[in-house]
PDB file of C-alpha atoms and ligand atoms in Angstrom:
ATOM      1  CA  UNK A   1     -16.782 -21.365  -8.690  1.00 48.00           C
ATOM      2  CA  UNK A   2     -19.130 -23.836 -10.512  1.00 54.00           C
ATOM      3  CA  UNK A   3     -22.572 -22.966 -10.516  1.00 73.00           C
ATOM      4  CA  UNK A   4     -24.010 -26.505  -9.050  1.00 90.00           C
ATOM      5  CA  UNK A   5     -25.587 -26.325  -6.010  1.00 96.00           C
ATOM      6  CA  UNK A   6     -24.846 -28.138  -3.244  1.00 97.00           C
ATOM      7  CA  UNK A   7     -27.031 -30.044  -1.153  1.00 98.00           C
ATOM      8  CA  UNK A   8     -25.766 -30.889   2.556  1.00 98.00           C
ATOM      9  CA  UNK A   9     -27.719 -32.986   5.149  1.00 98.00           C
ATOM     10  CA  UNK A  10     -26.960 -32.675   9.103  1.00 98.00           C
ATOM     11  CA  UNK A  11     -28.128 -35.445  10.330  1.00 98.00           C
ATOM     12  CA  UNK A  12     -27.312 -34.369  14.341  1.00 98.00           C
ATOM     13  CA  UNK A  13     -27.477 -37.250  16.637  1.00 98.00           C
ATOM     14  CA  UNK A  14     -29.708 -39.391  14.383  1.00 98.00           C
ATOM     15  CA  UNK A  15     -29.350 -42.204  11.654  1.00 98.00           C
ATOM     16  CA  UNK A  16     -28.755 -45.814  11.464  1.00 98.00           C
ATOM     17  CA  UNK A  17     -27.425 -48.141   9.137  1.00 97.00           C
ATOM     18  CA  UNK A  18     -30.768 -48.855   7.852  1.00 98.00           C
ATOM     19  CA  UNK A  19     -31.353 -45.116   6.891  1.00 98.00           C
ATOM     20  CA  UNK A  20     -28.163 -45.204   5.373  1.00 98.00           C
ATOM     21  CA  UNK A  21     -29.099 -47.891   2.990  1.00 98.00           C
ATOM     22  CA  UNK A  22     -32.428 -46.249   2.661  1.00 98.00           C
ATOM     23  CA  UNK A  23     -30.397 -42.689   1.055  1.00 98.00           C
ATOM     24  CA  UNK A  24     -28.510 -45.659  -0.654  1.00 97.00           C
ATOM     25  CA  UNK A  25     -31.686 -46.812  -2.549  1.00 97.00           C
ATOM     26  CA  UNK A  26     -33.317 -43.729  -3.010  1.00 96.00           C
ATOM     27  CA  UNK A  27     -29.916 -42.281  -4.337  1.00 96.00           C
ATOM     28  CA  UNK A  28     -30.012 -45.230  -7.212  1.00 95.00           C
ATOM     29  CA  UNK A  29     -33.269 -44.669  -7.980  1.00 95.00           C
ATOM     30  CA  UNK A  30     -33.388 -40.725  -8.573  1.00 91.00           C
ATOM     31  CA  UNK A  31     -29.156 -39.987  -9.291  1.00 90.00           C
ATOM     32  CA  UNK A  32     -29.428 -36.666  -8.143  1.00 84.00           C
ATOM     33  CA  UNK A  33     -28.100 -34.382 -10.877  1.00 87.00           C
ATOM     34  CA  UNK A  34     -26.375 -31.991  -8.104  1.00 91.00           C
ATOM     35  CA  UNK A  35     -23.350 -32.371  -5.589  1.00 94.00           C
ATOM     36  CA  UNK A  36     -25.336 -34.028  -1.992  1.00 97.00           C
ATOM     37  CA  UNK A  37     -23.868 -35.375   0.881  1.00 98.00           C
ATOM     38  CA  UNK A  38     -25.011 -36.434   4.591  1.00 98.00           C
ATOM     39  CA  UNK A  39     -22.909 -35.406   7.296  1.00 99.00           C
ATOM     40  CA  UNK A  40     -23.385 -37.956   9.849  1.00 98.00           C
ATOM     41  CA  UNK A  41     -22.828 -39.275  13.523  1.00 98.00           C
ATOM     42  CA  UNK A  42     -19.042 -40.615  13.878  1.00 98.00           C
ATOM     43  CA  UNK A  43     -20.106 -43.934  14.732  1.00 98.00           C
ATOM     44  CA  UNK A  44     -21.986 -44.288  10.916  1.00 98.00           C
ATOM     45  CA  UNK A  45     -19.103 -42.801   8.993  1.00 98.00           C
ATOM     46  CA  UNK A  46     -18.002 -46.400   7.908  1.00 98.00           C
ATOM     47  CA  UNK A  47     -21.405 -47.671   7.732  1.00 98.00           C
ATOM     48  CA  UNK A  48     -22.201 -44.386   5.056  1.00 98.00           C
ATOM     49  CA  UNK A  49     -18.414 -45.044   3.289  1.00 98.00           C
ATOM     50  CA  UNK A  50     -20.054 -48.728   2.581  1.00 98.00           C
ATOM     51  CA  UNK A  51     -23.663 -48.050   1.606  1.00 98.00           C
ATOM     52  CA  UNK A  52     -23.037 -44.463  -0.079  1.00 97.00           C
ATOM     53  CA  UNK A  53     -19.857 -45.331  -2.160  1.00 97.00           C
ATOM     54  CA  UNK A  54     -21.171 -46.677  -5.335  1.00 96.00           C
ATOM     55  CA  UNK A  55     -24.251 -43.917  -4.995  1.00 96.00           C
ATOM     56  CA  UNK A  56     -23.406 -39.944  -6.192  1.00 95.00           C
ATOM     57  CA  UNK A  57     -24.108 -39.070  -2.666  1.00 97.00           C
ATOM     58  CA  UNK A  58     -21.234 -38.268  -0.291  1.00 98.00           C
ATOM     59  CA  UNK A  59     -20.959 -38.029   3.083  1.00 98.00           C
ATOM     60  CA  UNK A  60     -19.108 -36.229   6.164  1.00 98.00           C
ATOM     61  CA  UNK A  61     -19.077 -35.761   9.705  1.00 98.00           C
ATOM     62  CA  UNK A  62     -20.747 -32.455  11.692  1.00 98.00           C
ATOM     63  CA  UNK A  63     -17.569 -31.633  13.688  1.00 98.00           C
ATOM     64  CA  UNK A  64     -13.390 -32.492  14.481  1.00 98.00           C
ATOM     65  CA  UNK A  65     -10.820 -32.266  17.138  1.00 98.00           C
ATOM     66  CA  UNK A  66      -9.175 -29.073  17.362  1.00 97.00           C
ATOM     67  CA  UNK A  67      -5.683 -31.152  17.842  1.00 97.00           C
ATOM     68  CA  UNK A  68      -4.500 -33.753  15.167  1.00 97.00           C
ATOM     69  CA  UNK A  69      -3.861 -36.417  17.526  1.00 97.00           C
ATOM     70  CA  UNK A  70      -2.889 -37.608  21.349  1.00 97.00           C
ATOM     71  CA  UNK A  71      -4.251 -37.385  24.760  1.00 98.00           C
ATOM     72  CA  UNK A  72      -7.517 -36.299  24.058  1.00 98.00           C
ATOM     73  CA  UNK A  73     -10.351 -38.714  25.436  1.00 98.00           C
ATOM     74  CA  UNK A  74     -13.733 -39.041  23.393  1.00 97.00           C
ATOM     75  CA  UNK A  75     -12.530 -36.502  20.690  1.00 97.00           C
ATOM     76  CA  UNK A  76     -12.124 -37.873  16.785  1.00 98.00           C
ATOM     77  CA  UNK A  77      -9.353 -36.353  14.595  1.00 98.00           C
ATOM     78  CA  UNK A  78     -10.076 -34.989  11.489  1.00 98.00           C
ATOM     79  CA  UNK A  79      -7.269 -37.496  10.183  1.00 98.00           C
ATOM     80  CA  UNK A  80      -9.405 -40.485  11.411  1.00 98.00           C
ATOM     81  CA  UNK A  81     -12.668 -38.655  10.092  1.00 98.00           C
ATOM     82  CA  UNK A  82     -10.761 -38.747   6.393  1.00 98.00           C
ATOM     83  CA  UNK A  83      -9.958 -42.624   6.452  1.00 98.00           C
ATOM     84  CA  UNK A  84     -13.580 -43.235   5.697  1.00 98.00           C
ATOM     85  CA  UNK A  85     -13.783 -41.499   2.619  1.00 98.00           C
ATOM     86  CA  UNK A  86     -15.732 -38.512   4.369  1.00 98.00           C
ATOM     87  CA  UNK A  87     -15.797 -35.256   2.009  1.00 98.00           C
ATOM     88  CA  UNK A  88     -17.053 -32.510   4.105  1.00 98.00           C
ATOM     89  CA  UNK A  89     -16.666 -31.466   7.943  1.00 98.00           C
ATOM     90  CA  UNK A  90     -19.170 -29.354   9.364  1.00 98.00           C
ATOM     91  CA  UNK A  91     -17.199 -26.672  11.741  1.00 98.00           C
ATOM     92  CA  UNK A  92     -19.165 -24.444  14.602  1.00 98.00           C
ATOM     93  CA  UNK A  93     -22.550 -25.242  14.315  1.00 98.00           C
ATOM     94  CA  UNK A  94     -24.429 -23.317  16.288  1.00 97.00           C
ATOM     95  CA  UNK A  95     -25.651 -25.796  18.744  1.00 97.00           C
ATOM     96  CA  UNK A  96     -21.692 -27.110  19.286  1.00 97.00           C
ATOM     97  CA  UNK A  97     -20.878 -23.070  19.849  1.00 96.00           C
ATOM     98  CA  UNK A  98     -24.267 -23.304  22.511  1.00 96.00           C
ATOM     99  CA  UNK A  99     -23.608 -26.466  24.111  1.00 96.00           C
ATOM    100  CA  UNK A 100     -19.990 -26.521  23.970  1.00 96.00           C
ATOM    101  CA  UNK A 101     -19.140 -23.021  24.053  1.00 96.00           C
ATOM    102  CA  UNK A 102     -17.006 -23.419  21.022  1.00 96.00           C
ATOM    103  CA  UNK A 103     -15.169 -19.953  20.295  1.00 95.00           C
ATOM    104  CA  UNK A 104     -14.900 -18.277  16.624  1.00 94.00           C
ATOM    105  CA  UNK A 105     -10.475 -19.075  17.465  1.00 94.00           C
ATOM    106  CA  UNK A 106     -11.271 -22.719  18.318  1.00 96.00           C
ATOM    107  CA  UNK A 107     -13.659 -23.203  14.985  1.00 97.00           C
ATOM    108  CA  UNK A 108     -10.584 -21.606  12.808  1.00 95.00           C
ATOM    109  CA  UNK A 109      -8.296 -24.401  14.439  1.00 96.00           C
ATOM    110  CA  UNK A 110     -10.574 -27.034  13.482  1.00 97.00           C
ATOM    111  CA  UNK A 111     -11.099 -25.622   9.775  1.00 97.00           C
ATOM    112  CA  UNK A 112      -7.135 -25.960   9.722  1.00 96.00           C
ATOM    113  CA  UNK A 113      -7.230 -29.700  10.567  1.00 98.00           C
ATOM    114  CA  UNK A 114     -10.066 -30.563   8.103  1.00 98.00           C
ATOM    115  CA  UNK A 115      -8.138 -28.633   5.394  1.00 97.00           C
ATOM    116  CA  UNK A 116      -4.665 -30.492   6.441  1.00 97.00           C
ATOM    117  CA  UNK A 117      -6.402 -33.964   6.259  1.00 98.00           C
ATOM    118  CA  UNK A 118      -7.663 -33.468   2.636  1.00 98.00           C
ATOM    119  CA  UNK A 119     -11.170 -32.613   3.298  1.00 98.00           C
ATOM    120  CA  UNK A 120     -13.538 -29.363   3.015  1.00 98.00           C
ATOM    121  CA  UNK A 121     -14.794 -27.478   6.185  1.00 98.00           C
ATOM    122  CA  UNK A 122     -18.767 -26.323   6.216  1.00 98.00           C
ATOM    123  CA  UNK A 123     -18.220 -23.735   8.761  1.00 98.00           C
ATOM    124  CA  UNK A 124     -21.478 -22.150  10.070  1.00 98.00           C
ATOM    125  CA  UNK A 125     -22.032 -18.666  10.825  1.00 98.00           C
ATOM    126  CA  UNK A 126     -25.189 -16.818  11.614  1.00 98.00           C
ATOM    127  CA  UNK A 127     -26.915 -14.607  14.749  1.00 98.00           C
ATOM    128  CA  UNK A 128     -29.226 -15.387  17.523  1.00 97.00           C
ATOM    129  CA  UNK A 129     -32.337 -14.248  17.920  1.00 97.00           C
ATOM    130  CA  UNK A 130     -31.260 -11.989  20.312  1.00 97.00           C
ATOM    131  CA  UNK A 131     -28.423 -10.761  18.203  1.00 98.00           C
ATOM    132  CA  UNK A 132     -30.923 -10.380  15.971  1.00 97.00           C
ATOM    133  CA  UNK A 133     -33.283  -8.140  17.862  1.00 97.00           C
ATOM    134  CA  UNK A 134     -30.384  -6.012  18.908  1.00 98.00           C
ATOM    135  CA  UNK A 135     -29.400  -5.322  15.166  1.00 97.00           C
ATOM    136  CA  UNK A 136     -25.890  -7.217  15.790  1.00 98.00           C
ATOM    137  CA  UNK A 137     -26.418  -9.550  12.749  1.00 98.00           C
ATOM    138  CA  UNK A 138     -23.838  -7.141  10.805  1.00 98.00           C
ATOM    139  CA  UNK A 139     -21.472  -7.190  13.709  1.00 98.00           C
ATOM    140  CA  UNK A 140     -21.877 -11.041  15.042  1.00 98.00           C
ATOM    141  CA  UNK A 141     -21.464 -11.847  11.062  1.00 98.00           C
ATOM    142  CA  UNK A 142     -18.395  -9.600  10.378  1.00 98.00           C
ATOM    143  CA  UNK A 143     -16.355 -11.348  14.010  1.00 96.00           C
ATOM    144  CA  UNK A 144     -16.925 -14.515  12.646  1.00 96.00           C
ATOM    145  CA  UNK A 145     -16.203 -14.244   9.065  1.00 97.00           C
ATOM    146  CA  UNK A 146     -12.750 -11.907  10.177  1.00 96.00           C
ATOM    147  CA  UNK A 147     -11.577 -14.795  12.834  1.00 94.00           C
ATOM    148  CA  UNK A 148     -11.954 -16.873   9.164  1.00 94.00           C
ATOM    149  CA  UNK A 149     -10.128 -14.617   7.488  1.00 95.00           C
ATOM    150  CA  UNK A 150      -7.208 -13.936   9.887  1.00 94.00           C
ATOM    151  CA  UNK A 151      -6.786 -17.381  10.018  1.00 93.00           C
ATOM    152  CA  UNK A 152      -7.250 -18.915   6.001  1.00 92.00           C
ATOM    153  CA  UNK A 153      -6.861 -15.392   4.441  1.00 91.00           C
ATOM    154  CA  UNK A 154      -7.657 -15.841   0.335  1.00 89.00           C
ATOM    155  CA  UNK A 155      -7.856 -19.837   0.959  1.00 92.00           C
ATOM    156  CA  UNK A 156     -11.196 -19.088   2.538  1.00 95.00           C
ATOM    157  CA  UNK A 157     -11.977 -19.686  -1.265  1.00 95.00           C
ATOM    158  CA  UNK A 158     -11.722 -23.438  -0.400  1.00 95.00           C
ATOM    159  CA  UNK A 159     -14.014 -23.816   2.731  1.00 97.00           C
ATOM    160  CA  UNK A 160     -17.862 -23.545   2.214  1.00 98.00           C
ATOM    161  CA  UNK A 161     -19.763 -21.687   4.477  1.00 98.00           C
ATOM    162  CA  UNK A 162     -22.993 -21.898   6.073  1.00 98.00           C
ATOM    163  CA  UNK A 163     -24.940 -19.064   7.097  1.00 98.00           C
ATOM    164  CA  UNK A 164     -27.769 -20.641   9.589  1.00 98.00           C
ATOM    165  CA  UNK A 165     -29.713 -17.662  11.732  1.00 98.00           C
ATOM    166  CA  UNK A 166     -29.416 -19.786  14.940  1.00 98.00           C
ATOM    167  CA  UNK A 167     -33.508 -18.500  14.919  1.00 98.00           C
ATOM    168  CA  UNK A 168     -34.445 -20.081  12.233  1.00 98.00           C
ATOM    169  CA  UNK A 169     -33.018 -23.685  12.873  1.00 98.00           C
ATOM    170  CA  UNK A 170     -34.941 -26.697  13.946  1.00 96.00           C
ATOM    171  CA  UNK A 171     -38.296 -23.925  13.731  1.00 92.00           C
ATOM    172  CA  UNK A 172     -40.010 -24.942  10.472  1.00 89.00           C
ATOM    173  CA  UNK A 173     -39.918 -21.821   9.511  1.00 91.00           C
ATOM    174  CA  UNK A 174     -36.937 -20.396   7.058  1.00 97.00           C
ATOM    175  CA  UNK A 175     -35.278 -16.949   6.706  1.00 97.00           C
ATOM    176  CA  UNK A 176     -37.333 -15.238   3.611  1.00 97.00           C
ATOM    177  CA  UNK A 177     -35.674 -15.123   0.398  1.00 97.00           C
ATOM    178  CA  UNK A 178     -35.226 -11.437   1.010  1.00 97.00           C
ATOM    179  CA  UNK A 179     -33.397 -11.531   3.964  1.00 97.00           C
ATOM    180  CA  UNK A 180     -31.075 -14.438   2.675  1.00 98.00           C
ATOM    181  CA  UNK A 181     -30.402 -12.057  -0.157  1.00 98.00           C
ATOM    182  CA  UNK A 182     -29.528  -9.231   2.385  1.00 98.00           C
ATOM    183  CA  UNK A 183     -27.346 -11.404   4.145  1.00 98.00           C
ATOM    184  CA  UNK A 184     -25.620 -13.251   1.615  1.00 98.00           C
ATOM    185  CA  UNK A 185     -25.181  -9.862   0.160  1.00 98.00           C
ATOM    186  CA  UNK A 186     -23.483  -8.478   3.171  1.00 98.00           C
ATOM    187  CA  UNK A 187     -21.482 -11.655   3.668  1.00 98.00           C
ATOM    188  CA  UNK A 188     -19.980 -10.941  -0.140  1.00 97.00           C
ATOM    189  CA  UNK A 189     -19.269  -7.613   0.461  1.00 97.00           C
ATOM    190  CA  UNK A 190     -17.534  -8.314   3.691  1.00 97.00           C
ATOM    191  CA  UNK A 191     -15.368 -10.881   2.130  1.00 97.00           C
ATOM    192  CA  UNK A 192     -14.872  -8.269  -0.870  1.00 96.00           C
ATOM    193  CA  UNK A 193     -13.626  -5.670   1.402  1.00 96.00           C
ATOM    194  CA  UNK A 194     -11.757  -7.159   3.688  1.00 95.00           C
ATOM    195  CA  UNK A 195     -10.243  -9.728   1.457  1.00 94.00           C
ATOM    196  CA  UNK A 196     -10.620  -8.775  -2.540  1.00 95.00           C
ATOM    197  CA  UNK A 197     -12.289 -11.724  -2.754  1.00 94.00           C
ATOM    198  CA  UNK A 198     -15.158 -11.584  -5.622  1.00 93.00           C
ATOM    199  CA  UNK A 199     -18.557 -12.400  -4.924  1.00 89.00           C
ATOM    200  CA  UNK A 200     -19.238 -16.401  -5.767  1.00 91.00           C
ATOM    201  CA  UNK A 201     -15.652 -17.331  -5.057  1.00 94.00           C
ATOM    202  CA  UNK A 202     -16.805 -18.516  -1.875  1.00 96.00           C
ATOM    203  CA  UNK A 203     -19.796 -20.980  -1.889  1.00 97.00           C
ATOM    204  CA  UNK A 204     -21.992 -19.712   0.967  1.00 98.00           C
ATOM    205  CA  UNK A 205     -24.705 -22.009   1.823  1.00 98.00           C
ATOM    206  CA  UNK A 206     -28.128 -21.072   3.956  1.00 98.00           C
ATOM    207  CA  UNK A 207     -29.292 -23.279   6.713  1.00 98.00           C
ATOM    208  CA  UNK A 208     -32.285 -23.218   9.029  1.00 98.00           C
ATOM    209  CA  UNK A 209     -35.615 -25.052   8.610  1.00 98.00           C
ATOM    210  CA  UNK A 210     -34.738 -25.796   4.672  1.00 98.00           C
ATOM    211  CA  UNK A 211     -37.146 -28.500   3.381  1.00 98.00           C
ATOM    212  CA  UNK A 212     -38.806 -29.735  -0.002  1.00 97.00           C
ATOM    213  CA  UNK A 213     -41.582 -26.906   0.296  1.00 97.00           C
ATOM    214  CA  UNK A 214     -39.074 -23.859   0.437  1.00 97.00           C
ATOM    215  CA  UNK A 215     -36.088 -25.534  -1.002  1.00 97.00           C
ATOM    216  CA  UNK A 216     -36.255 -24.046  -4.540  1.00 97.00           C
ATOM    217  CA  UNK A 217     -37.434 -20.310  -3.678  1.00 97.00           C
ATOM    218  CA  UNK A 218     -33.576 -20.359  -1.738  1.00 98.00           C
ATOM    219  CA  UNK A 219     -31.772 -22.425  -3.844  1.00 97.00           C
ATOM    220  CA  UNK A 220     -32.893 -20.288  -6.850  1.00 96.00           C
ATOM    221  CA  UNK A 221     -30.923 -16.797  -4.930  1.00 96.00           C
ATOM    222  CA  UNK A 222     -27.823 -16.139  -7.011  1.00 95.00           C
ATOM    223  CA  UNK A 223     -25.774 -14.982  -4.167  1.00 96.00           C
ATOM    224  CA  UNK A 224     -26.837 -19.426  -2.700  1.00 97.00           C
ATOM    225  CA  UNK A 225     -24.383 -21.754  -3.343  1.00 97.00           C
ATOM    226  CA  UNK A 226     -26.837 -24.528  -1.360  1.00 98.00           C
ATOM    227  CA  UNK A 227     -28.188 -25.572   1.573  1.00 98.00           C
ATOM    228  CA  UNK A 228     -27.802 -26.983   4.748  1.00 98.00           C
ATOM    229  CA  UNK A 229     -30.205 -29.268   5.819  1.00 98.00           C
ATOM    230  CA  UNK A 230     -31.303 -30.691   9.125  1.00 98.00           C
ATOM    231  CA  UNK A 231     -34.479 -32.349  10.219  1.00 98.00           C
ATOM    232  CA  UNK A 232     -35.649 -32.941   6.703  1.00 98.00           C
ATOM    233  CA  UNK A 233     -32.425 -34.841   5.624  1.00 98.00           C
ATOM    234  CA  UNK A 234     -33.971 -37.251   7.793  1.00 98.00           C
ATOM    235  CA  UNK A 235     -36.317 -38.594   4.775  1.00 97.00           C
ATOM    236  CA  UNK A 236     -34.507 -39.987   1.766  1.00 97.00           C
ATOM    237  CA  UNK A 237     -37.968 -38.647   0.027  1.00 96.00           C
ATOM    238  CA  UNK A 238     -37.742 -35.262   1.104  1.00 97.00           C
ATOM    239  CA  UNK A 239     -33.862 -35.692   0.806  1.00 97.00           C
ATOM    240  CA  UNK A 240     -34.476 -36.372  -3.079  1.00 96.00           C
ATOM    241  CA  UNK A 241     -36.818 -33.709  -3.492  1.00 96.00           C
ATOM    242  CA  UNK A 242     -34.661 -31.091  -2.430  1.00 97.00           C
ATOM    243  CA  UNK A 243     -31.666 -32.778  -4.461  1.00 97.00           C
ATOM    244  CA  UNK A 244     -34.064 -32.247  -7.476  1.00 95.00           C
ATOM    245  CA  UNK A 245     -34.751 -28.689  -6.414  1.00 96.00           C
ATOM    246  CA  UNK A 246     -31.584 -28.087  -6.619  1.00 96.00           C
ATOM    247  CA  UNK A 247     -30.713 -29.597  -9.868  1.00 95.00           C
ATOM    248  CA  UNK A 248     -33.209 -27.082 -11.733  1.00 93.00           C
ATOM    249  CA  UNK A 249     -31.605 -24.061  -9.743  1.00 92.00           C
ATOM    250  CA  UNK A 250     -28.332 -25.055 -11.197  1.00 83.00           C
ATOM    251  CA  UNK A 251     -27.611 -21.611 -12.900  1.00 61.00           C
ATOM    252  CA  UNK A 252     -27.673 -18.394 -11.088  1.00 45.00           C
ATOM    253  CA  UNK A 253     -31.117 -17.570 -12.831  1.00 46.00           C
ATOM    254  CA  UNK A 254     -33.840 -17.568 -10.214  1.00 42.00           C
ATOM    255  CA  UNK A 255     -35.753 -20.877 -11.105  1.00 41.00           C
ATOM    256  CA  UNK A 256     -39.755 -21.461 -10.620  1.00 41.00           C
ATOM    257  CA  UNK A 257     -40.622 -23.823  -7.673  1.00 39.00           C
ATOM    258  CA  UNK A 258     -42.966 -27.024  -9.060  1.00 34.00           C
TER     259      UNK A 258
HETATM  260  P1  PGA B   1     -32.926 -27.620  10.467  1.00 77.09           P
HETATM  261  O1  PGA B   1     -31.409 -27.675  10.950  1.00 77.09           O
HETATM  262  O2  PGA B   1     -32.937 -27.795   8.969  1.00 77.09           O
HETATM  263  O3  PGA B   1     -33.600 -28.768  11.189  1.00 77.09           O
HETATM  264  O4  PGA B   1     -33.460 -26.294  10.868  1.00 77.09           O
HETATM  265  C1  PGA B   1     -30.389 -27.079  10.182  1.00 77.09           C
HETATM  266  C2  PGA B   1     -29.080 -27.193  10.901  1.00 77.09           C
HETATM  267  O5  PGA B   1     -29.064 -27.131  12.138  1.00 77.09           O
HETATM  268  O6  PGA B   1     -28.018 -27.349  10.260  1.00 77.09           O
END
């Protein structure tokens, strides 16, 4: 696995064209020296294929059809999501499993289609707060990654994954380092045991209330392979800064924040 980090934006239900040229500028300007992308609304995935192109950002969408084509209204195939140049796919986010009531067997089904199509699945994982409280995180973790697993087996190697604590998201407040190591820790060791697979041949990626401030003290965890970012992918400044964050936590060395 290469040791870059990877910096994803979710930009939910917001954006615009002019934002998009915004990233595009800002993008020029600072050439982040690490792999970024924003995963954006359907409806901007050609606008972001024109503005982004020529920039070293990439871009994606935040969810797919679980079928690859037919009589399905309003849903958007991964196949059509791939014409626009689109990299990533972000698969079960947490407010999709809430709103939606998107299952762990439905999320493996989508994974499939990104990976047919060409592209690379983000696939988020993480526990509630009341999960949480009930010391389930193990448990709620282990379902999810083993519904992976049934279905991709050692190709998991070639989806990312996203742990995001469903409490931490859209809070302003992060997980602590410490209990992103714990996690990440666990999530290794559950894909080493129930898999072979060695730690770091899976890039798991921590989301929830990531932003310029706390960006480096999580990038710089060895067991981080980047971040997911919401609300503060919403500012090509802050955007850049966390690029730049991390482009100095490039090796698995914990780094020192500015
Ligand atoms: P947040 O969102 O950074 O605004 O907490 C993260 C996410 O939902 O992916």
């Amino acid at each position: 696995m290469s040791d870059t980090k990877l910096v994803i934006g979710n930009w939910k239900m917001n954006g615009s064209w002019a934002k998009l040229c915004e990233f595009a500028d800002a993008a020029l300007r600072d050439r982040p020296a690490c792999e970024a992308a924003l995963c954006v609304p359907f409806p901007l995935l050609a606008a972001a294929q024109s503005a982004l192109q020529a920039t070293p950002l990439r871009w994606g969408a935040q969810d797919c059809s679980a079928h690859a084509a037919g009589a399905h209204t309003g849903e958007v195939s991964a196949g059509m999501i791939c014409e626009f140049g689109a990299r990533y796919v972000i698969v079960g986010h947490s407010e999709r499993r809430a709103a939606h009531g998107e299952t762990d067997g439905q999320i493996a089904e989508k994974v499939q289609r990104v990976r047919a199509a060409g592209m690379t699945p983000i696939v988020c994982i993480g526990e509630t707060a009341a999960e949480r409280d009930g010391n389930q995180t193990p448990a709620v973790l282990r379902s999810q990654l083993l519904q992976l697993l049934r279905t991709l087996g050692r190709d998991l190697v070639r989806v990312i994954v996203a742990y995001e604590p469903v409490w931490a998201i859209g809070r302003g407040d992060a997980a602590t380092p410490g209990l992103v190591d714990d996690t990440h820790g666990f999530i290794a060791e559950t894909l080493a045991i129930h898999a072979g697979l060695p730690a770091h041949s899976v890039r798991v990626l921590y989301g929830g209330s990531v932003n310029a401030r706390n960006a480096a003290a999580l990038l710089s965890r060895p067991l981080v392979a980047g971040v997911l970012v919401g609300a503060a992918s919403l500012q090509a400044a802050e955007f850049v800064d966390i690029c730049r964050a991390a482009a100095r936590c490039a090796d698995v060395e914990p780094c020192v924040s500015p």
